[in-house]
Structure formats: structure tokens, C-alpha cells
XYZ file of C-alpha atoms in Angstrom:
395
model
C -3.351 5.731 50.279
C -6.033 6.720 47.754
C -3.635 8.821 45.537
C -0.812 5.647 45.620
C -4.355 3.256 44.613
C -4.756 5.748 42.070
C -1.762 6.131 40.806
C -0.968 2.086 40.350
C -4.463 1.805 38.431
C -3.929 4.608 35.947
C -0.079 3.011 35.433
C -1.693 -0.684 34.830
C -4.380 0.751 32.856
C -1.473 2.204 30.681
C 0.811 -0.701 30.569
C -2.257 -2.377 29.174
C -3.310 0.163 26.632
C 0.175 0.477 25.281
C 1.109 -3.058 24.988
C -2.419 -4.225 23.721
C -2.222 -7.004 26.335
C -2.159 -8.428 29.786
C 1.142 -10.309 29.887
C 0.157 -11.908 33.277
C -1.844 -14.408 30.987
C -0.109 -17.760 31.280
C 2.444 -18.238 28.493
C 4.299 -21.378 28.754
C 7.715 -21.636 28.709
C 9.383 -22.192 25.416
C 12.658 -22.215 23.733
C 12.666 -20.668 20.222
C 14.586 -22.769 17.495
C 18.160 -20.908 16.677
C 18.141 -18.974 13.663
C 21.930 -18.689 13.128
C 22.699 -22.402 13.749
C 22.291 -24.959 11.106
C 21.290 -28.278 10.696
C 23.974 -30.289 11.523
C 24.736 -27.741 14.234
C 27.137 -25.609 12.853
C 27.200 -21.457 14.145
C 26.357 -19.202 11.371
C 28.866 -16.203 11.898
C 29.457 -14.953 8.525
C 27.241 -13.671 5.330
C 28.065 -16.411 2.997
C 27.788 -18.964 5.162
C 23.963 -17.626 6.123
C 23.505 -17.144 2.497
C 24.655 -20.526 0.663
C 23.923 -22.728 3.919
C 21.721 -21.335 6.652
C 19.076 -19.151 4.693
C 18.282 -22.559 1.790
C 17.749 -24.445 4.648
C 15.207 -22.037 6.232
C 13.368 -21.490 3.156
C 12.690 -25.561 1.925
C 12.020 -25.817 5.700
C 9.278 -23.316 5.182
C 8.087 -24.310 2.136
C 7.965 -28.201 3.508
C 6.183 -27.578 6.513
C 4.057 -24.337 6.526
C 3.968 -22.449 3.044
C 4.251 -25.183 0.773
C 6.636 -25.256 -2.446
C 6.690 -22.112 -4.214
C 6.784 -23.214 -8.451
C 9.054 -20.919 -10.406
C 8.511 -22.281 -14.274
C 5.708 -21.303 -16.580
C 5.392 -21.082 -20.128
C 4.710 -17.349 -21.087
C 3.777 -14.596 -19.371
C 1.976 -11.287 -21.129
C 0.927 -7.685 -20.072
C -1.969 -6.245 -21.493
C -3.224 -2.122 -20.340
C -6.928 -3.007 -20.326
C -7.770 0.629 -18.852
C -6.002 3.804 -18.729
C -6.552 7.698 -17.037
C -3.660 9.326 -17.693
C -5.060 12.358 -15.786
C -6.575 10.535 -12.689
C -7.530 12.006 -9.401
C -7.789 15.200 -10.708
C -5.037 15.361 -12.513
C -2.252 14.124 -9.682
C -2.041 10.307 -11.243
C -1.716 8.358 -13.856
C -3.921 5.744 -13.592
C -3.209 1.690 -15.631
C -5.252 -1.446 -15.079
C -2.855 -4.386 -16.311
C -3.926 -7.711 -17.126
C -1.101 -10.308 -16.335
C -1.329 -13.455 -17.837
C 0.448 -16.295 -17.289
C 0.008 -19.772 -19.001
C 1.497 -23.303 -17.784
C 0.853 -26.101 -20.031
C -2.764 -25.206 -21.993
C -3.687 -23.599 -19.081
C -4.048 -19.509 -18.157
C -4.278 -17.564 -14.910
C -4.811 -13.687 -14.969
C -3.774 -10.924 -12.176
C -5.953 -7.977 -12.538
C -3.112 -5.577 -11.328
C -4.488 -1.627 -10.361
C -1.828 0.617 -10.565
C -1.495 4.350 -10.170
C 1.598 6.445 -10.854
C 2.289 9.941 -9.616
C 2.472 12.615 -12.568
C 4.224 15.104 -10.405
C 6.997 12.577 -10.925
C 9.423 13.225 -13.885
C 11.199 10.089 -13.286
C 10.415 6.376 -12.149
C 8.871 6.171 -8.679
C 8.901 3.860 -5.789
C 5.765 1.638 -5.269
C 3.710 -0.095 -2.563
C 2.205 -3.140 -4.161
C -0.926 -4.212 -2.092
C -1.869 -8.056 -1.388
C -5.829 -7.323 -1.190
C -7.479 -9.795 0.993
C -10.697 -7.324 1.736
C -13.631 -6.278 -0.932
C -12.461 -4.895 -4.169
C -13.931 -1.549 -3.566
C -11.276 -1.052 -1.374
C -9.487 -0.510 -4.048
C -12.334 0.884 -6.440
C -9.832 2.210 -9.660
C -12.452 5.322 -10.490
C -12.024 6.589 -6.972
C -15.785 6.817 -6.136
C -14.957 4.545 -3.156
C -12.295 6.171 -1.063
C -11.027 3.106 1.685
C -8.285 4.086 4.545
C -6.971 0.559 3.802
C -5.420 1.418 0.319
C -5.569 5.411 0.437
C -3.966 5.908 -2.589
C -4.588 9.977 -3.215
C -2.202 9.795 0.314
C 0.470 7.467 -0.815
C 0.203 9.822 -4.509
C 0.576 12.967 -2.429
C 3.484 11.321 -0.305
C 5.416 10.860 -4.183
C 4.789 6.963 -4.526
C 2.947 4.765 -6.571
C 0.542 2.674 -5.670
C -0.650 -0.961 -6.826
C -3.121 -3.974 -5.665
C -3.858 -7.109 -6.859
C -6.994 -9.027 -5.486
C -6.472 -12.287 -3.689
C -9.371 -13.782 -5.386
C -7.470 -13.781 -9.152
C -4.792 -15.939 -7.439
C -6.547 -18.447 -4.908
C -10.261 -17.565 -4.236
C -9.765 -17.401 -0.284
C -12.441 -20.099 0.239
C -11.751 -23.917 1.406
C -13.678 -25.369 -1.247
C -12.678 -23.302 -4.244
C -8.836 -22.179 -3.443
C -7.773 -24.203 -6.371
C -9.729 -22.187 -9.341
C -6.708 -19.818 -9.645
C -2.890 -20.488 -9.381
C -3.241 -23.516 -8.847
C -4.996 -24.576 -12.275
C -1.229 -24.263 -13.481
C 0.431 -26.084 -11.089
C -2.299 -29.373 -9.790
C 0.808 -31.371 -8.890
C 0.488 -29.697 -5.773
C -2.759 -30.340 -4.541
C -1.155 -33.603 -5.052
C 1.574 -33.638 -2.486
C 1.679 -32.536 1.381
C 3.973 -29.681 0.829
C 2.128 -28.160 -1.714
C 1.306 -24.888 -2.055
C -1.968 -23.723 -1.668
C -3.952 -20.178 -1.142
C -1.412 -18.141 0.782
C 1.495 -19.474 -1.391
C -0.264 -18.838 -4.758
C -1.048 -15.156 -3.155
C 2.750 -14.438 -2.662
C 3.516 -16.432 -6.464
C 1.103 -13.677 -7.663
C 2.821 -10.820 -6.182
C 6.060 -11.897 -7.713
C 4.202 -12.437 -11.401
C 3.150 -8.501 -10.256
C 7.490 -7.973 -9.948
C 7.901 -9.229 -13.403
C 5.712 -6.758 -14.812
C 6.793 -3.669 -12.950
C 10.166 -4.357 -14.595
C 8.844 -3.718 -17.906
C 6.801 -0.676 -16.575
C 9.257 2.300 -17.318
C 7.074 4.723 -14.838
C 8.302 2.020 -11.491
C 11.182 2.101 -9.845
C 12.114 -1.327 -9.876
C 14.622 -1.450 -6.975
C 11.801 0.095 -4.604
C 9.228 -1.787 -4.878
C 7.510 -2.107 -1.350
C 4.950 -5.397 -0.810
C 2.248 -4.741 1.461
C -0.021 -6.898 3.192
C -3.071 -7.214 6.321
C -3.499 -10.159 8.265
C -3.972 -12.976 5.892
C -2.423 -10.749 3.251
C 0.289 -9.735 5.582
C 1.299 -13.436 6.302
C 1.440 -13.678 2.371
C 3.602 -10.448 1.962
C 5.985 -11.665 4.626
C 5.971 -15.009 2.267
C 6.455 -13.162 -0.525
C 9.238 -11.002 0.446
C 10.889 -14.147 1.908
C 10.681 -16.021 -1.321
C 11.059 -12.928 -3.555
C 14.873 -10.676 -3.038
C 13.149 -8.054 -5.593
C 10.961 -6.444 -2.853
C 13.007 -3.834 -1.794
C 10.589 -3.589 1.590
C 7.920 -5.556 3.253
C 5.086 -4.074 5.265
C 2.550 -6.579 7.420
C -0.144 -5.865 9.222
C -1.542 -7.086 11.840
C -0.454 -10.629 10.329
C -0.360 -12.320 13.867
C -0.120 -16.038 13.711
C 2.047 -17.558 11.058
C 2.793 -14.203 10.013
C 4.857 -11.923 12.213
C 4.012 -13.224 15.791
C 6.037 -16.028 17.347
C 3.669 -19.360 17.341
C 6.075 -20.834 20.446
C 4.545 -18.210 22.579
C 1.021 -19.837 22.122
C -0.619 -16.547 24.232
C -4.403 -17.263 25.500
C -6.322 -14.899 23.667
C -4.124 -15.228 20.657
C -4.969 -17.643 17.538
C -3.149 -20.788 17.371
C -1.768 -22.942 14.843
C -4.561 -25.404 15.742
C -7.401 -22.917 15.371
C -5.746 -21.583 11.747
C -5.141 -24.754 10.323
C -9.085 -25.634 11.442
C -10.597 -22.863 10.119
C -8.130 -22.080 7.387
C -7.214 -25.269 6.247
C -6.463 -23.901 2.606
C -4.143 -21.480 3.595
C -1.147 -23.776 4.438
C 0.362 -27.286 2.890
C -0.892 -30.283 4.804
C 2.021 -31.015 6.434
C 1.670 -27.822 8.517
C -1.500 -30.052 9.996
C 0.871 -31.955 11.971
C 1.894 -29.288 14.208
C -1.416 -28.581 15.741
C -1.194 -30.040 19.074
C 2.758 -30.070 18.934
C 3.938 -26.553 18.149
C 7.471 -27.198 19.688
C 8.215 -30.163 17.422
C 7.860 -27.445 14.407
C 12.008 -26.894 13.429
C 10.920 -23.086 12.185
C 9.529 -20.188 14.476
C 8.409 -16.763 12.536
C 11.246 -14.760 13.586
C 13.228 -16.934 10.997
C 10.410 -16.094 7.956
C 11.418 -12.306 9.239
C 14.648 -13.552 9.188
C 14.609 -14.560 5.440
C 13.818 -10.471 4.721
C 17.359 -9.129 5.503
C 18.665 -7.267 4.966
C 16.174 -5.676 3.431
C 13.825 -3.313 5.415
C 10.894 -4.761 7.059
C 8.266 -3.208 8.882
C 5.760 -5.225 11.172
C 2.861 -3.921 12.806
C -0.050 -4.518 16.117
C -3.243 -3.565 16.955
C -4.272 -2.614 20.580
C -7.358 -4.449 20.928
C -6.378 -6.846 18.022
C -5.405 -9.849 20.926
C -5.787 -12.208 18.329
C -2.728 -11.809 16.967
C -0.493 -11.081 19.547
C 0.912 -8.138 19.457
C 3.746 -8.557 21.927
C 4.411 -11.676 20.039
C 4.524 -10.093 17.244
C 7.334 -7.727 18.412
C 9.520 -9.733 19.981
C 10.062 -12.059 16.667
C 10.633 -9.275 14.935
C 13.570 -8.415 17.637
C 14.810 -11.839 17.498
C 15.487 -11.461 13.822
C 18.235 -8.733 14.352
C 20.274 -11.461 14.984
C 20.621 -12.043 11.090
C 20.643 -8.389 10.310
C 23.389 -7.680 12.348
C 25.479 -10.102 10.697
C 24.978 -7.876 8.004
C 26.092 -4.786 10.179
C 22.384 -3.327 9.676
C 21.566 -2.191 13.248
C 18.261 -1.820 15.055
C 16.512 0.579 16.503
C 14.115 -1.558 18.568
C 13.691 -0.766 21.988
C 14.260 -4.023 24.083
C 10.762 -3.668 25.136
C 7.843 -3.495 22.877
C 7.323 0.257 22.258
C 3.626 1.669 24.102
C 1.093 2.180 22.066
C 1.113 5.193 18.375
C 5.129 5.260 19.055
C 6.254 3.710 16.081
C 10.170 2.453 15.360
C 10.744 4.240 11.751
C 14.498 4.959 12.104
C 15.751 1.309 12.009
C 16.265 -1.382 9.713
C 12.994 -3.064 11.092
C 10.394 -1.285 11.833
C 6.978 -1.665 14.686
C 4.093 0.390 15.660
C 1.598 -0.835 17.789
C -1.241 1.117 17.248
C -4.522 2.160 18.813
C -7.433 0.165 17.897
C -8.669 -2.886 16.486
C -7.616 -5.806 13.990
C -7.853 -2.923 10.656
C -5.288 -1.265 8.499
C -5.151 2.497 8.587
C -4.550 5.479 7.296
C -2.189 5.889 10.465
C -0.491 2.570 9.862
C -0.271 3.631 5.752
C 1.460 7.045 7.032
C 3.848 5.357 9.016
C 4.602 3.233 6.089
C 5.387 5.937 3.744
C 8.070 7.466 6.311
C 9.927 4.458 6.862
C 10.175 3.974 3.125
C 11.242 7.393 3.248
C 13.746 6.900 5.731
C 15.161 4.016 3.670
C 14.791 5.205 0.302
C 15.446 9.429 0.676
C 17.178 9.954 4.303
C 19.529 7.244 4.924
């Protein structure tokens, strides 16, 4: 009797370790809005219906109720190397600090871009671009500060580039002083209730980031990967939505209104109510109206995962990172097969979410859910790097 009491306790114990939660917490029923049908209730069955009908409609209904409208004119852009190594980290990089400059009516924004370039490479190389939502030492350009979340002698050694951007150049992440970036170019929004505001002008910057890799003869401009961590990952997933130049799009850990499902409204997990509180400059103001009424919302996140195909995207968990619900997490990102396999891309998700360090590389999405807490990893960075492999060298 004491080996069977044994034996059940070490098997919950595990179910909980590997799925990073307790799925006996009470989860409401809910019905998730249908990707594939459209407005007026039509079936979306082939790829250019999905593209001229189905995947518009997704994105303005994005843009109108959660991201806000995403501006595409400006008046000049310019590049300017401000700093160069061309025999960084010891020789294995090539190391360029860009200044990218972009000017709307009298006014100028600039996105300090880091970029380092492998110099084992004899031809144009494959980036990961970095959305950098933590301290700029992270990613400290002389290398005296080595951080697991942008390891970039690792990515180097693994035959990419690697790039970052701070989120501070494009919308200080601060409710009082979001404005002072992006936004200086484009006040009509603050103006309107589908406006963008931080997280959009974080994902605008990323593609003003695109414009200049194109010019940069040492990128490969078709694999360029966006990467992003919780309120950077909910930007990249924006960004790669908005943006069919990223080849890829990695996000961490990006739980609510990123990857995970906001239907599911999980107990431990952040809500739309508590973001919009605490955040309330990440998201247009109409978003505001879904707090206590997250079923009237016509979008769920499996449709912004949607919007990726059928490109590769890779989502990711944490463990002990409840907050942003990891099995949520997983199963939007299974939900949007549905659009990739109108595309004949097929998955290699497991109908269950995977237990925990077993990451999905060889399929057209990719998961891990991986030991821990709410952080991004050299582990998670590895698995990154052989899923762009995969895609880019293997398959």
C-alpha cells in the first residue's frame, strides 16, 4: 500500500514539474473564437482566401482592439555606424553599433541597433534580432558584461549574427513617459482609442531594424529571426505578425497577450484585467474594454500565432513561471496549426503539452517548457539556434 502511495506521489509530483502547473485549478469553460471562419461566416479552406480575406481581418481586428494601429509612412530614414570592432570577441566577430534614424514631419526618433556579425562567415549570415526589455548591460557591446539572456559569443559560435535594440529608444516602458519615443512621430495616436502605444512602437522599431539589415551586405536578409521575453516576446509575436520579413519568431515566456490563450483565464495566471491595470501603456484603450468581459473579445492569441504562418515560430514556458500560463501557452500555439496546415506545413506538437526540457524543434512550430522561473536562458537561446537550424540548414 505504501509503495502504490509512493508511487502516485512521485507520478503527481512529475505531472506537476513537467507541465509547470496544477490543471485541477478551476478553468472555466470557454469556447475559443474560430480562426479559419470569417466575418460574415464564411469557412476559410484555401490560401488565398486566408490571405486576401481571413488574415486582413485578423490583423485590423488586432490592431483595433489590443495592439493598436501600426503607422507605415515616414519621411526619411538614415543609417549611421557610430562604433565599429571589426575584430571583436577575440577575433570571432565583427562588431557595428548603427544609429537608425527616422524623421516624420520635423520630428526624429533614433534606434540604437547593436549588432555583431560572425567573421568565420565568408558570406551573409542569418540573424536573431533581440527586442530588449531588460537593462542594457545585457547587452553591454564591449563584452565586459556577459548576460545568458543575449549570449552572443554562443549564438557567434553557433554561425549567426546577433542584434538588439533597447525598448527604451522606441517607447520608454513607463506609463507616464511611453510617448517620448515613437510616438513623437506619430501623436495622432495618443489621440484615438486604437492607437498604438509602447508595445506597438516596440514591434514598429523592430521593423525600422528590417529596413536596415537590407542594406547591411554582412545579413542575410531572408533569415532574419525576431526575438523577444515576456513583454518583449508579446512585441516580437506583434512584430512578426505585422512584419512578413521575419523569417522566424522566438517568444519567451510572453504569457498573457502574447502566446497564452486569454479565454483560459487560469488562477495563478495574469489576466487581461491585471495587464491592462498595471500596464496600461502597453495596449490601445480599446483593449480596456475587455477587462471584465474576456469572451466578448472577437480575437484569442492563437490567431496573433496564427498571423506567423507559415513562417516558423517558436513559443516557449517556464516551470515555475505560473504567471503566464504555460499550458496556455501551448495549447494556442497547437490551435494555430489549423492555418499552417492549410499551407501543408505539418506539426510536430504532441497533442499534449510536452513535460518539462523536451523541447518540439523538428516542426513548423516549435515549444519547450523549461525548468525554472519567468527568465530567458542560455538553454532556451540553444534551443533557439537548433530550430533555426532545422529550418534554415536541415530541412
Amino acid at each position: 500500500m505504501m509503495k502504490k502511495l509512493k508511487f502516485c506521489l512521485v507520478m503527481l509530483f512529475l505531472m506537476i514539474k513537467g507541465y509547470g502547473q496544477n490543471e485541477d485549478a478551476k478553468i472555466s469553460p470557454y469556447t475559443l473564437p474560430e480562426v479559419l471562419k470569417t466575418l460574415d461566416g464564411k469557412t476559410v479552406n484555401k490560401i488565398s482566401d486566408w490571405e486576401k480575406k481571413r488574415r486582413p481581418e485578423l490583423l485590423t481586428l488586432f490592431e483595433n482592439n489590443i495592439y493598436g494601429q501600426m503607422p507605415k509612412s515616414y519621411d526619411h530614414i538614415s543609417y549611421k555606424v557610430v562604433n565599429e570592432a571589426a575584430n571583436a570577441m577575440d577575433g570571432k566577430a565583427h562588431l557595428k553599433e548603427v544609429d537608425i534614424m527616422v524623421e516624420r514631419a520635423d520630428k526624429s526618433v533614433t534606434i540604437h541597433l547593436i549588432l555583431f556579425t560572425p567573421n568565420a562567415s565568408k558570406k551573409s549570415s542569418p540573424v536573431f534580432l533581440l527586442i530588449n526589455n531588460r537593462g542594457k548591460e545585457n547587452t553591454d557591446p564591449t563584452r565586459k558584461v556577459k548576460s545568458e539572456f543575449w549570449p552572443a559569443e554562443m549564438v557567434i559560435e553557433g554561425g549567426y549574427a546577433i542584434a538588439a535594440f533597447h525598448v527604451s529608444d522606441a517607447a520608454p516602458d513607463n506609463k507616464e513617459t511611453y510617448q517620448n519615443g515613437v510616438l513623437q512621430l506619430y501623436p495622432e495616436q495618443l489621440t484615438v482609442d486604437n492607437g498604438m502605444k509602447a508595445i506597438g512602437a516596440w514591434a514598429w522599431a523592430a521593423s525600422r531594424v528590417m529596413d536596415y539589415f537590407k542594406t547591411d551586405a554582412a545579413i542575410d536578409f531572408g533569415k532574419v529571426s525576431i526575438v523577444g521575453h515576456s513583454r518583449g516576446g508579446k512585441a516580437a509575436l506583434w512584430a512578426g505578425a505585422q512584419d512578413q520579413r521575419f523569417a522566424m519568431v522566438f517568444s519567451n515566456c510572453s504569457g498573457n497577450t502574447g502566446a497564452a490563450l486569454a479565454r483560459r483565464q487560469y488562477k495563478p495566471a495574469e489576466t487581461i484585467k491585471a495587464i491592462n491595470t498595471t500596464f496600461p501603456h502597453w495596449f490601445n484603450n480599446n483593449y480596456k474594454q475587455f477587462n471584465d468581459n474576456v469572451n466578448a473579445l472577437p480575437v484569442d492569441q492563437h490567431m496573433l500565432i496564427s498571423l506567423i504562418a507559415p513562417r516558423p515560430v517558436y513559443t516557449t514556458s517556464a516551470t515555475e513561471d505560473l504567471w503566464a500560463d504555460p499550458v496556455g501557452s501551448y495549447l494556442s500555439i497547437s490551435e494555430a496549426q489549423k492555418v499552417y496546415t492549410l499551407y501543408g506545413k505539418k506539426s510536430g506538437l504532441s497533442p499534449d503539452p510536452p513535460p518539462a526540457n523536451t523541447p518540439i524543434i523538428r516542426s513548423i512550430s516549435g515549444y519547450h517548457n523549461r525548468e525554472g522561473i519567468h527568465n530567458m536562458t542560455a538553454y532556451d537561446w540553444g534551443n533557439f539556434i537548433r530550430f533555426a537550424d532545422f529550418h534554415y540548414f536541415h530541412h
